[in-house]
Amino acid sequence: MFTLPQKDFSAPTTCLGPACMQDLGSSHGDDLEGECSRKLDQKLPELPGVGDSAMLSPDTSYLSSRGRMIKWFWDSAEEGYRTYHMDEYDENKNPSGIINLGVSENKLCFDLLSWRLSQSDMQRVEPSLLQYADWRGHLFLREEVAKFLSFYCKSPAPLRPENVVVLNGGASLFSALATVLCEAGEAFLIPTPYYGAITQHVCLYGNVRLACVYLDSEVTGLDTRPFQLTVEKLEMALREAHSEGVKVKGLILINPQNPLGDIYSPEELQEYLVFAKRHKLHVIVDEVYMLSVFEESVGYRSVLSLERLPDPQRTHVMWATSKDFGMSGLRFGTLYTENQDVATAVASLCRYHGLSGLVQYQMAQLLRDRDWINQVYLPENHARLKAAHTYVSEELRALGIPFLSRGAGFFIWVDLRKYLPKATFEEEMLLWRRFLDNKVLLSFGKAFECKEPGWFRFVFSDQAHRLCLGMQRVRQVLAGKSQVAEDPPPSQSQEPSDQCR
Amino acid sequence: MSHWSDTLPVPSGQRRDQVPRDHSIYPQLLEITLHLRQAMREHFVQLTSRQGLSLEERKHTQAIREKEALLSCLIRRMINLLQSKAASDLELQVPLPSEDSRGDVRYGERAQLSGQPDPVPQLSDCEAAFVSRDLSNRGIDISVFYQSSFQDYNAYQKDKYHKDKNTLGFINLGTSENKLCMDLMTERLQERDMNCIEDALLQYPDWRGQLFLREEVARFLTYYCRAPTQLDPENVVVLNGCCSVFSALAMVLCDPGEAFLVPAPFYSGFAFSSRLYAKVELIPVYLESEVTVTNTQPFQLTVDKLEEALLEARFEGKKVRGLVLINPQNPVGDIYSPDSLMKYLEFAKRYNLHVIIDEIYMLSVFDESIIFHSVLSMKSLPDRNRTHVIWGTSKDFGISGFRFGALYTHNKEVVSAVSAFGYLHSISGIVQHKLCQLLQNTEWIDKVYLPTNCYRLREAHKYITAKLKALEIPFHNSSSGLYVWINLKKYLDPCTFEEERLLYCRFLDNKLLLSRGKAYMCKEPGWFCLIFADELPRLKLAMCRFCDVLQEQKEALIVKQLEDAMRE
């Protein structure tokens, strides 16, 4: 007989062969592709129509050349997580399994969410929800999203449902926006380190690239803090892209930032927007962590709260429930833009990014329930995030490890440079592997296109028992570091050879 | 140019059909200019990057020659448009583009395959205004194509018929949806087993579909397709709709500008899925309604026709990567026999073509005397690594709003590549659970749902065909699907696509939405697709409106004929 989903999905016995591992591997895809498992020094393959893709194209392939590139994305995503999914930690069944502090998911509030989603108002089924509907999203949901964003983003005037497009997640939104704003081969600017999966989202269909604005940790010149984004750096990156013949169409900002856990102040935001306007660039502001700012003092402001946007027609805001409501599996994301051409063009692609009518109904119910959100969910979620954050940051302090994190998001950006014998990405990868060998999965900086080797992202939004165990394993690795660094890494021979280079 | 009209004869009306309703040439001109700009840019890039590419030189020269041909084509199109605009300004009402000039336009359209596989869509007033500085060229193309095709559907969405609240609203017999079993589905989906909120369902999914669902899909297809051996969940990829599956397949099997063969008339949704994201061309294999020595059935697909279309496409320099089959066929409603299916598959194998088989109506065969044979029931496939099957719940379970489509393929490479699209076409974990519960309950499906659904489809079909017979309207399909393919040629004078469009508008004016043959790439004007899977009261009202329009049309024709006679 059929057994329930949850366990099947992690039980290697029910599935056979490598293909299966690969897919379990990718099951945490959003993050894993970009953040944990990108091969160290392997560049993205040349894009179709642009260069030779011979490196991935045995003539025997059944796929088109872009198909081979797409498959490369999938295959490379699998590598890091193969190990994890074969040996996932479970308190009872597999206590020596791997703890996952690598994927940015909020696992602290499933109790609250399961309760809310099981309430009777969520179970409505009616014909209109089962039939084709407006591809922008059901009107009732778009109205609810507009009200929700008006309230939580503190917009000066009520936001309008016509400006809302609803899709099955932020990934889809990146894909659709890239396609309708850029031609193939054009680019978006993005400050690094950044959430690496965006590379794939804009590339798969859109064949759009990212032009990195490299930031460093050192505080020099006009910078007042590490990895500070300034207009000068934006200008420089833009010039550089132009000189390489890459046409830049826009700028992607993630606020609160992933992986820095920092936020842009309203003044900074304004400067970036003015910069974009000067160069006629679109700005995509990804605010997927906007309600996960657990330190009040941080003073986060949504771009939608600004009194006047420099270029409202080119400012496009993204939000989703994956992070703020800890439901990455629900697949709900939304675009807010005043530009009707962009909204319409994105909606034209929504036929491929639609979400079930039943889920749309549930989302509307959830977003409408202001009392529960304000009085139950957000306070509790923030308290739990804060506690988990305090725990991990105390641990790091005790170890004398520097880190960045200002009280937003699910992660701490940790500086492990002093644990690398040489400042190379190979060493970063080796250290990452050592963590994995000691059964704790982290994300390494290279996956965020960080230019300095040695940074890691620790996700702390997990249950205390798993978190403690994870940190304990981290400590073990770091304590044994000096000894390990002298010997050749013992693990290497066991690893698939293509993972290290 | 002339060779174009020789190879693919275009009925005379089709040319006029391409002139926008409002005669405004602005959007067309703009589009051409944009393409022109793009083409010139590429041309210069090619010219400047010539050095140091001695290996590639021949290819390059070829590419440059093609670009030059395209440039001159585009310029000619602009001139033609300006001329035709001048002509229409003189004549005020009647646009009269000369045969030659329109011929050129079509040629130009075909010439820019890589960017734009289909002819420029018809633009109406509202889209004429739709020209944006903020979108990319392809963004404009996507938006304009979509808006022009879905304008009427959107009008319907905003003004739907309701028996109490909006009796004058639109009735939609144009969108293929099964509304006959809403009661059963609503009830089933409210049952206790459907509601499950588990942590795992709220977390990042396996991007090719949760294993529990893929296992269930494999089991389900094994049973209902009567597969000789158990199908493997590892060969299943689950996405949010069959159009997403098709779009992803088009991406991974073709490069931009490459093509699939599709027997026409065919389901209009493919035109979107091939064009919006994937930029893949669909080459119609035109089928004819007339029965002749070689064409023993109306709209019969034969290997000869496939072969002819393939060779012709190759002769024109197109790279054909696959063949798309819909079985049961939409809109004609034919079911391919195992023998003919085998022949098509062997043909594909002979030419190394992939075959995408869309079996989305496989459980909607309501004539009990007819047995549907899924391609998955075959003992051995001629080329299993190039055979890819699509199925979904939208039609067979009447839940198009659920967004679920599945791919079944033996080809591991294709599985991996399509899985990468899981990020962009994922289904909510909660919905995956519901789908799994639904597919799992074979007893309910076999004993309750399918018999009821088939019975209701049969009854609705009986009602609609009786009406059509009374009106002496010829039609096809008496066994499967949600639609009949009807011939309204006798209401068109002259029998052109422009007249077809006008008749379609007349239906629309009477708040009745139908699909016309042009949207299905039918070669002969005058065909319409009528979806009958709706509740009887709505269906009755729809048929009333239908009869009224045809009556009006008939009277208008008589008046017109009289006027013509008097003029002579």
PDB file of C-alpha atoms in Angstrom, chain A residues 284-401:
ATOM      1  CA  ILE A 284      14.237  44.166  -9.183  1.00  0.00           C
ATOM      2  CA  VAL A 285      14.003  44.375  -5.418  1.00  0.00           C
ATOM      3  CA  ASP A 286      13.642  40.953  -3.845  1.00  0.00           C
ATOM      4  CA  GLU A 287      12.103  41.432  -0.411  1.00  0.00           C
ATOM      5  CA  VAL A 288      11.466  37.806   0.314  1.00  0.00           C
ATOM      6  CA  TYR A 289      12.828  38.168   3.881  1.00  0.00           C
ATOM      7  CA  MET A 290      10.999  41.390   4.714  1.00  0.00           C
ATOM      8  CA  LEU A 291       9.034  39.952   7.643  1.00  0.00           C
ATOM      9  CA  SER A 292      11.977  37.952   8.924  1.00  0.00           C
ATOM     10  CA  VAL A 293      13.678  40.979  10.451  1.00  0.00           C
ATOM     11  CA  PHE A 294      13.725  39.861  14.037  1.00  0.00           C
ATOM     12  CA  GLU A 295      15.664  42.779  15.507  1.00  0.00           C
ATOM     13  CA  GLU A 296      13.346  45.757  15.728  1.00  0.00           C
ATOM     14  CA  SER A 297      16.285  48.126  15.986  1.00  0.00           C
ATOM     15  CA  VAL A 298      17.458  47.278  12.486  1.00  0.00           C
ATOM     16  CA  GLY A 299      14.886  49.664  11.058  1.00  0.00           C
ATOM     17  CA  TYR A 300      14.080  47.817   7.860  1.00  0.00           C
ATOM     18  CA  ARG A 301      12.110  49.712   5.230  1.00  0.00           C
ATOM     19  CA  SER A 302      10.542  48.186   2.156  1.00  0.00           C
ATOM     20  CA  VAL A 303      11.119  49.940  -1.139  1.00  0.00           C
ATOM     21  CA  LEU A 304       7.341  50.209  -1.329  1.00  0.00           C
ATOM     22  CA  SER A 305       7.382  52.450   1.726  1.00  0.00           C
ATOM     23  CA  LEU A 306       9.418  55.156   0.023  1.00  0.00           C
ATOM     24  CA  GLU A 307       7.532  58.393  -0.414  1.00  0.00           C
ATOM     25  CA  ARG A 308       8.594  58.746  -4.030  1.00  0.00           C
ATOM     26  CA  LEU A 309      10.360  56.206  -6.168  1.00  0.00           C
ATOM     27  CA  PRO A 310      12.893  57.755  -8.540  1.00  0.00           C
ATOM     28  CA  ASP A 311      11.677  55.580 -11.416  1.00  0.00           C
ATOM     29  CA  PRO A 312       8.463  53.790 -10.467  1.00  0.00           C
ATOM     30  CA  GLN A 313       8.003  52.406 -13.972  1.00  0.00           C
ATOM     31  CA  ARG A 314      11.266  50.519 -13.689  1.00  0.00           C
ATOM     32  CA  THR A 315      11.021  49.376 -10.090  1.00  0.00           C
ATOM     33  CA  HIS A 316       9.683  45.860  -9.593  1.00  0.00           C
ATOM     34  CA  VAL A 317       9.221  44.303  -6.183  1.00  0.00           C
ATOM     35  CA  MET A 318       9.144  40.601  -5.358  1.00  0.00           C
ATOM     36  CA  TRP A 319       7.786  38.901  -2.314  1.00  0.00           C
ATOM     37  CA  ALA A 320       6.890  35.300  -1.477  1.00  0.00           C
ATOM     38  CA  THR A 321       5.751  33.151   1.419  1.00  0.00           C
ATOM     39  CA  SER A 322       8.704  30.748   1.190  1.00  0.00           C
ATOM     40  CA  LYS A 323      10.787  32.505   3.807  1.00  0.00           C
ATOM     41  CA  ASP A 324       8.566  34.815   5.810  1.00  0.00           C
ATOM     42  CA  PHE A 325       5.984  32.109   6.301  1.00  0.00           C
ATOM     43  CA  GLY A 326       8.463  29.257   6.226  1.00  0.00           C
ATOM     44  CA  MET A 327       6.665  27.457   3.409  1.00  0.00           C
ATOM     45  CA  SER A 328       9.131  26.966   0.601  1.00  0.00           C
ATOM     46  CA  GLY A 329       7.121  23.948  -0.525  1.00  0.00           C
ATOM     47  CA  LEU A 330       3.959  25.929  -1.009  1.00  0.00           C
ATOM     48  CA  ARG A 331       5.222  27.750  -4.089  1.00  0.00           C
ATOM     49  CA  PHE A 332       3.707  31.174  -3.859  1.00  0.00           C
ATOM     50  CA  GLY A 333       5.394  34.344  -5.043  1.00  0.00           C
ATOM     51  CA  THR A 334       4.215  37.700  -6.205  1.00  0.00           C
ATOM     52  CA  LEU A 335       5.317  40.651  -8.277  1.00  0.00           C
ATOM     53  CA  TYR A 336       4.351  44.228  -7.544  1.00  0.00           C
ATOM     54  CA  THR A 337       5.019  46.708 -10.317  1.00  0.00           C
ATOM     55  CA  GLU A 338       3.359  49.900 -11.429  1.00  0.00           C
ATOM     56  CA  ASN A 339       4.473  49.195 -14.954  1.00  0.00           C
ATOM     57  CA  GLN A 340       1.455  47.659 -16.645  1.00  0.00           C
ATOM     58  CA  ASP A 341       3.487  46.597 -19.659  1.00  0.00           C
ATOM     59  CA  VAL A 342       5.751  44.571 -17.422  1.00  0.00           C
ATOM     60  CA  ALA A 343       2.837  43.175 -15.412  1.00  0.00           C
ATOM     61  CA  THR A 344       1.067  42.169 -18.606  1.00  0.00           C
ATOM     62  CA  ALA A 345       4.152  40.634 -20.139  1.00  0.00           C
ATOM     63  CA  VAL A 346       4.894  38.631 -16.992  1.00  0.00           C
ATOM     64  CA  ALA A 347       1.256  37.561 -16.840  1.00  0.00           C
ATOM     65  CA  SER A 348       1.553  36.331 -20.423  1.00  0.00           C
ATOM     66  CA  LEU A 349       4.045  33.789 -19.137  1.00  0.00           C
ATOM     67  CA  CYS A 350       1.995  32.840 -16.101  1.00  0.00           C
ATOM     68  CA  ARG A 351       0.404  29.987 -17.960  1.00  0.00           C
ATOM     69  CA  TYR A 352       3.697  28.236 -17.223  1.00  0.00           C
ATOM     70  CA  HIS A 353       3.990  29.448 -13.665  1.00  0.00           C
ATOM     71  CA  GLY A 354       0.463  29.042 -12.392  1.00  0.00           C
ATOM     72  CA  LEU A 355      -0.417  27.812  -8.965  1.00  0.00           C
ATOM     73  CA  SER A 356      -3.421  25.744  -8.056  1.00  0.00           C
ATOM     74  CA  GLY A 357      -6.673  27.577  -7.377  1.00  0.00           C
ATOM     75  CA  LEU A 358      -6.984  25.761  -4.064  1.00  0.00           C
ATOM     76  CA  VAL A 359      -3.610  27.100  -2.946  1.00  0.00           C
ATOM     77  CA  GLN A 360      -4.542  30.570  -4.123  1.00  0.00           C
ATOM     78  CA  TYR A 361      -7.591  30.388  -1.913  1.00  0.00           C
ATOM     79  CA  GLN A 362      -5.538  29.242   1.062  1.00  0.00           C
ATOM     80  CA  MET A 363      -3.018  32.005   0.542  1.00  0.00           C
ATOM     81  CA  ALA A 364      -5.750  34.625   0.467  1.00  0.00           C
ATOM     82  CA  GLN A 365      -7.124  33.249   3.725  1.00  0.00           C
ATOM     83  CA  LEU A 366      -3.704  33.288   5.305  1.00  0.00           C
ATOM     84  CA  LEU A 367      -2.745  36.794   4.229  1.00  0.00           C
ATOM     85  CA  ARG A 368      -6.141  38.127   5.289  1.00  0.00           C
ATOM     86  CA  ASP A 369      -5.805  36.827   8.831  1.00  0.00           C
ATOM     87  CA  ARG A 370      -4.093  39.901  10.207  1.00  0.00           C
ATOM     88  CA  ASP A 371      -4.918  39.021  13.814  1.00  0.00           C
ATOM     89  CA  TRP A 372      -3.222  35.676  13.686  1.00  0.00           C
ATOM     90  CA  ILE A 373      -0.230  37.060  11.803  1.00  0.00           C
ATOM     91  CA  ASN A 374       0.265  40.007  14.126  1.00  0.00           C
ATOM     92  CA  GLN A 375      -0.602  38.443  17.411  1.00  0.00           C
ATOM     93  CA  VAL A 376       0.501  34.875  17.010  1.00  0.00           C
ATOM     94  CA  TYR A 377       2.700  34.169  14.072  1.00  0.00           C
ATOM     95  CA  LEU A 378       5.080  37.100  13.733  1.00  0.00           C
ATOM     96  CA  PRO A 379       5.867  37.588  17.456  1.00  0.00           C
ATOM     97  CA  GLU A 380       6.425  33.892  17.922  1.00  0.00           C
ATOM     98  CA  ASN A 381       8.441  33.514  14.743  1.00  0.00           C
ATOM     99  CA  HIS A 382      10.637  36.467  15.612  1.00  0.00           C
ATOM    100  CA  ALA A 383      11.182  35.265  19.154  1.00  0.00           C
ATOM    101  CA  ARG A 384      12.220  31.837  17.906  1.00  0.00           C
ATOM    102  CA  LEU A 385      14.467  33.275  15.200  1.00  0.00           C
ATOM    103  CA  LYS A 386      16.071  35.553  17.755  1.00  0.00           C
ATOM    104  CA  ALA A 387      16.690  32.744  20.211  1.00  0.00           C
ATOM    105  CA  ALA A 388      18.233  30.555  17.539  1.00  0.00           C
ATOM    106  CA  HIS A 389      20.289  33.448  16.268  1.00  0.00           C
ATOM    107  CA  THR A 390      21.519  34.285  19.754  1.00  0.00           C
ATOM    108  CA  TYR A 391      22.535  30.712  20.320  1.00  0.00           C
ATOM    109  CA  VAL A 392      24.565  30.396  17.125  1.00  0.00           C
ATOM    110  CA  SER A 393      26.176  33.807  17.450  1.00  0.00           C
ATOM    111  CA  GLU A 394      27.166  33.093  21.060  1.00  0.00           C
ATOM    112  CA  GLU A 395      28.745  29.866  19.926  1.00  0.00           C
ATOM    113  CA  LEU A 396      30.699  31.670  17.243  1.00  0.00           C
ATOM    114  CA  ARG A 397      31.816  34.352  19.644  1.00  0.00           C
ATOM    115  CA  ALA A 398      33.009  31.712  22.061  1.00  0.00           C
ATOM    116  CA  LEU A 399      35.077  30.256  19.258  1.00  0.00           C
ATOM    117  CA  GLY A 400      36.462  33.668  18.400  1.00  0.00           C
ATOM    118  CA  ILE A 401      35.060  33.487  14.909  1.00  0.00           C
TER     119      ILE A 401
END
